[in-house]
Amino acid sequence: MARFLSISSGSNGNCYYIGDEHTALIVDAGVGYRTIKSRLAGAGADISSVEMIFVTHDHVDHIRGLASVAQRLSVPVYATARLHDALSRHKAVGPDIGGSRRVLRPGFETEMRGVRCLTFEVPHDATQTLGYRLDFFGTRFVFMTDLGKVPDYAYEICAGADYLIIESNYDLDMLMGGPYPPDLKSRIVSDCGHLSNESCAAAVRRFWHPGLRGIFLCHISKDNNTPELAYDATLRSLESMGLSVPADLRLVSLPRSEVFSMEF
């Protein structure tokens, strides 16, 4: 039995798990080792099965627990050379994962332990931000957790995805009417910021194909969004194409601090 688990999703921390009885991986470790271990155990998964970690970027909500997880599990950490260099200087990580470094090149496909990985750059205000296409023994997952816009090449790279994990960070009206200072609002809505609900919904229209089985909305803002608003925006986009949820595909707003589990 293979499963996808969202362990945490949002500014409080991000961590996602894909695994079966043979191997498992996590994308980002933005919460601590104990939290990951406990939440996996609560879902019936064992952290000791994790054999590799993929890092999207060097913001703390994606790497807070990276050093402790990598050290305790003694597993490789995959990222680009540029991102690894930034991680080695980051106070949340430091040089402690030096021996675990495995270097990926954007646009080049690599296979490790039967999992095929292709990473690609997306625009976000980190040192370097990566999307991932992970083919887990015949099932294709695409992760785009933080980005200001979806680059055109991502649609081609990610064609044929079975499951799409994509940011739906903010509702524009909530953001603009909220208490954030103007410079922070400008950063969020920029092309190197975050995806709004409407931008996510528009991207989903382009990503959709008849084999797409599920869309998981991630990194939903606590202050400038709600799970319902994010869900409704993408639902309207899908329905405008004549699609029905859940008959045609699954649509989920991932919870911020609770585990979401799906068998596939």
Coordinates of C-alpha atoms in Angstrom, one line a residue:
M1 CA 0.0 0.0 0.0
A2 CA 1.4 3.4 -1.0
R3 CA 0.4 6.6 0.7
F4 CA 0.7 10.3 0.4
L5 CA 0.7 12.2 3.7
S6 CA 0.7 15.9 4.3
I7 CA 2.3 16.2 7.7
S8 CA 2.2 20.0 7.9
S9 CA 1.4 22.7 5.3
G10 CA 1.7 26.5 5.8
S11 CA 3.8 29.1 7.3
N12 CA 4.0 27.1 10.5
G13 CA 5.9 24.4 8.7
N14 CA 5.8 22.2 5.5
C15 CA 6.5 18.5 5.2
Y16 CA 5.1 15.9 2.8
Y17 CA 5.6 12.1 2.7
I18 CA 5.3 9.6 0.0
G19 CA 5.9 5.9 0.8
D20 CA 5.0 2.3 0.6
E21 CA 6.2 -0.9 2.3
H22 CA 9.6 -0.7 0.5
T23 CA 10.7 2.9 0.6
A24 CA 9.6 6.4 1.5
L25 CA 10.7 10.0 1.0
I26 CA 9.8 13.4 2.4
V27 CA 9.6 16.8 0.6
D28 CA 10.8 19.5 3.0
A29 CA 11.3 19.2 6.8
G30 CA 9.8 22.4 8.1
V31 CA 8.8 20.9 11.4
G32 CA 11.0 19.0 13.9
Y33 CA 12.0 15.4 13.9
R34 CA 9.7 14.5 16.9
T35 CA 6.7 16.1 15.2
I36 CA 7.3 14.3 11.9
K37 CA 7.8 11.0 13.8
S38 CA 4.7 11.4 15.9
R39 CA 2.5 12.4 13.1
L40 CA 3.7 9.6 10.8
A41 CA 3.2 7.1 13.6
G42 CA -0.3 8.4 14.2
A43 CA -1.0 7.7 10.5
G44 CA 0.5 4.3 10.7
A45 CA 3.8 5.1 9.0
D46 CA 7.3 4.7 10.4
I47 CA 9.8 7.5 10.1
S48 CA 12.6 4.9 9.8
S49 CA 11.2 4.0 6.4
V50 CA 12.2 7.4 5.0
E51 CA 15.3 7.0 2.8
M52 CA 15.6 10.5 1.1
I53 CA 14.7 14.1 1.7
F54 CA 14.0 16.7 -1.1
V55 CA 14.3 20.4 -0.3
T56 CA 12.3 23.1 -2.2
H57 CA 14.0 26.2 -0.8
D58 CA 15.8 27.7 2.2
H59 CA 12.9 29.5 4.0
V60 CA 12.7 28.3 7.6
D61 CA 9.2 26.9 7.3
H62 CA 10.6 24.3 4.9
I63 CA 13.9 23.5 6.6
R64 CA 13.4 24.0 10.4
G65 CA 13.8 20.3 11.1
L66 CA 16.0 19.4 8.2
A67 CA 19.3 19.0 10.1
S68 CA 17.8 16.9 12.9
V69 CA 15.9 14.6 10.5
A70 CA 18.9 14.1 8.2
Q71 CA 21.2 13.4 11.1
R72 CA 18.9 11.0 13.0
L73 CA 17.9 9.0 9.9
S74 CA 21.3 9.2 8.1
V75 CA 19.6 9.8 4.8
P76 CA 20.6 11.8 1.7
V77 CA 19.3 15.3 1.3
Y78 CA 18.6 16.3 -2.4
A79 CA 18.8 19.9 -3.6
T80 CA 20.8 21.9 -6.1
A81 CA 24.4 22.9 -5.4
R82 CA 23.3 26.5 -5.1
L83 CA 20.6 25.6 -2.6
H84 CA 22.9 23.3 -0.6
D85 CA 25.4 26.1 -0.3
A86 CA 22.7 28.4 1.1
L87 CA 21.5 25.7 3.5
S88 CA 25.1 25.2 4.8
R89 CA 25.1 28.9 5.8
H90 CA 21.5 29.0 7.2
K91 CA 21.3 29.1 11.0
A92 CA 18.5 26.5 11.0
V93 CA 20.7 24.0 9.2
G94 CA 24.3 24.9 9.1
P95 CA 27.1 22.4 8.0
D96 CA 25.5 19.5 9.8
I97 CA 24.1 17.8 6.7
G98 CA 27.4 18.1 4.7
G99 CA 27.8 14.3 4.4
S100 CA 24.2 13.9 3.3
R101 CA 24.4 16.3 0.4
R102 CA 23.2 15.0 -2.9
V103 CA 23.2 17.5 -5.8
L104 CA 20.4 17.8 -8.4
R105 CA 20.5 19.8 -11.6
P106 CA 17.4 21.6 -12.7
G107 CA 15.9 20.1 -15.9
F108 CA 17.8 16.8 -15.5
E109 CA 16.0 13.6 -14.5
T110 CA 17.6 11.4 -11.8
E111 CA 16.7 8.0 -10.4
M112 CA 17.3 7.1 -6.8
R113 CA 15.9 3.9 -5.1
G114 CA 13.4 3.4 -7.9
V115 CA 12.0 7.0 -7.6
R116 CA 12.5 9.2 -10.7
C117 CA 13.1 12.9 -9.9
L118 CA 13.1 16.0 -12.1
T119 CA 13.5 19.3 -10.4
F120 CA 12.8 22.7 -12.0
E121 CA 13.1 26.3 -10.8
V122 CA 10.1 28.4 -9.8
P123 CA 10.0 32.1 -9.0
H124 CA 10.0 32.9 -5.3
D125 CA 12.1 35.2 -3.1
A126 CA 14.4 32.6 -1.7
T127 CA 18.0 31.8 -2.7
Q128 CA 16.6 29.3 -5.1
T129 CA 13.2 27.7 -5.2
L130 CA 12.5 24.3 -6.7
G131 CA 9.5 22.4 -7.9
Y132 CA 9.7 18.6 -8.1
R133 CA 8.3 16.0 -10.4
L134 CA 8.5 12.7 -8.5
D135 CA 7.6 9.4 -10.2
F136 CA 7.0 7.1 -7.3
F137 CA 6.9 3.6 -8.9
G138 CA 4.6 4.6 -11.7
T139 CA 2.6 7.4 -9.9
R140 CA 3.6 11.0 -10.7
F141 CA 3.5 13.7 -8.1
V142 CA 4.2 17.3 -8.8
F143 CA 5.1 19.7 -6.0
M144 CA 5.0 23.5 -6.3
T145 CA 4.7 24.8 -2.8
D146 CA 5.9 28.4 -3.0
L147 CA 5.9 30.5 -6.1
G148 CA 4.8 33.9 -7.4
K149 CA 3.7 32.5 -10.7
V150 CA 3.8 29.3 -12.6
P151 CA 6.5 29.5 -15.4
D152 CA 5.4 28.3 -18.8
Y153 CA 7.9 25.5 -18.9
A154 CA 6.5 24.0 -15.8
Y155 CA 3.3 23.0 -17.6
E156 CA 5.3 20.9 -20.1
I157 CA 7.6 19.4 -17.5
C158 CA 4.7 18.4 -15.3
A159 CA 2.5 17.0 -18.0
G160 CA 1.0 13.7 -17.2
A161 CA 0.9 14.2 -13.4
D162 CA -1.4 12.0 -11.4
Y163 CA -1.3 14.3 -8.4
L164 CA -0.6 18.0 -8.2
I165 CA 0.4 19.7 -4.9
I166 CA 0.2 23.4 -5.6
E167 CA 0.2 26.6 -3.5
S168 CA -3.1 28.5 -3.0
N169 CA -1.7 31.0 -0.5
Y170 CA -4.0 34.0 -0.3
D171 CA -7.3 35.5 -1.1
L172 CA -6.6 38.9 -2.7
D173 CA -9.4 40.7 -1.0
M174 CA -8.4 39.4 2.4
L175 CA -4.8 40.3 1.9
M176 CA -5.4 43.8 0.7
G177 CA -8.0 44.5 3.4
G178 CA -5.9 43.0 6.1
P179 CA -3.3 44.4 8.5
Y180 CA -0.1 43.5 6.6
P181 CA 2.1 46.6 5.8
P182 CA 2.1 47.7 2.2
D183 CA 5.6 46.4 1.4
L184 CA 4.8 42.9 2.7
K185 CA 1.6 43.0 0.6
S186 CA 3.6 44.0 -2.5
R187 CA 6.0 41.2 -1.8
I188 CA 3.3 38.6 -1.5
V189 CA 1.5 39.5 -4.7
S190 CA 4.7 39.9 -6.8
D191 CA 5.9 37.4 -9.3
C192 CA 8.4 36.2 -6.7
G193 CA 5.9 36.0 -3.9
H194 CA 3.0 33.5 -3.6
L195 CA 0.2 32.2 -5.6
S196 CA -3.3 33.6 -5.0
N197 CA -6.4 31.5 -5.0
E198 CA -7.3 32.8 -8.5
S199 CA -3.8 32.3 -9.9
C200 CA -3.8 28.8 -8.6
A201 CA -7.2 28.1 -10.1
A202 CA -6.0 29.5 -13.5
A203 CA -2.9 27.3 -13.3
V204 CA -5.0 24.2 -12.6
R205 CA -6.9 24.8 -15.8
R206 CA -3.7 24.5 -17.7
F207 CA -2.4 21.5 -15.7
W208 CA -5.6 19.5 -16.1
H209 CA -5.6 16.4 -18.3
P210 CA -7.8 13.4 -18.2
G211 CA -5.3 11.4 -16.1
L212 CA -5.1 13.9 -13.3
R213 CA -6.4 12.2 -10.2
G214 CA -6.0 14.7 -7.5
I215 CA -5.2 18.4 -6.7
F216 CA -4.0 19.3 -3.2
L217 CA -3.9 22.9 -2.3
C218 CA -1.0 23.7 0.0
H219 CA 0.5 26.6 1.9
I220 CA -2.8 28.2 2.6
S221 CA -2.3 31.4 4.6
K222 CA -3.7 31.6 8.1
D223 CA -4.1 35.3 8.0
N224 CA -5.1 36.0 4.3
N225 CA -7.1 33.0 3.3
T226 CA -9.3 30.1 4.4
P227 CA -9.4 26.5 3.3
E228 CA -12.9 27.1 2.0
L229 CA -12.0 30.1 -0.2
A230 CA -9.0 28.3 -1.7
Y231 CA -11.1 25.2 -2.4
D232 CA -14.0 27.2 -3.9
A233 CA -11.7 29.1 -6.3
T234 CA -10.2 26.0 -7.8
L235 CA -13.6 24.2 -7.7
R236 CA -15.1 26.9 -9.8
S237 CA -12.3 26.7 -12.3
L238 CA -12.7 22.9 -12.6
E239 CA -16.5 23.2 -12.9
S240 CA -16.1 25.8 -15.7
M241 CA -14.4 23.1 -17.7
G242 CA -17.3 20.7 -17.2
L243 CA -15.5 18.7 -14.5
S244 CA -17.1 17.3 -11.4
V245 CA -15.5 16.8 -8.0
P246 CA -15.0 14.1 -6.8
A247 CA -16.4 12.2 -9.7
D248 CA -13.6 13.3 -12.1
L249 CA -10.8 14.0 -9.7
R250 CA -10.1 14.7 -6.0
L251 CA -9.7 18.3 -4.7
V252 CA -8.4 18.9 -1.1
S253 CA -7.4 22.0 0.8
L254 CA -4.5 20.6 2.9
P255 CA -4.7 21.3 6.7
R256 CA -2.1 23.4 8.3
S257 CA -1.2 21.4 11.3
E258 CA -3.1 18.1 10.9
V259 CA -2.1 15.0 8.9
F260 CA -3.9 14.4 5.7
S261 CA -3.6 10.8 4.4
M262 CA -4.4 9.3 1.0
E263 CA -3.7 5.8 -0.4
F264 CA -2.9 5.5 -4.0

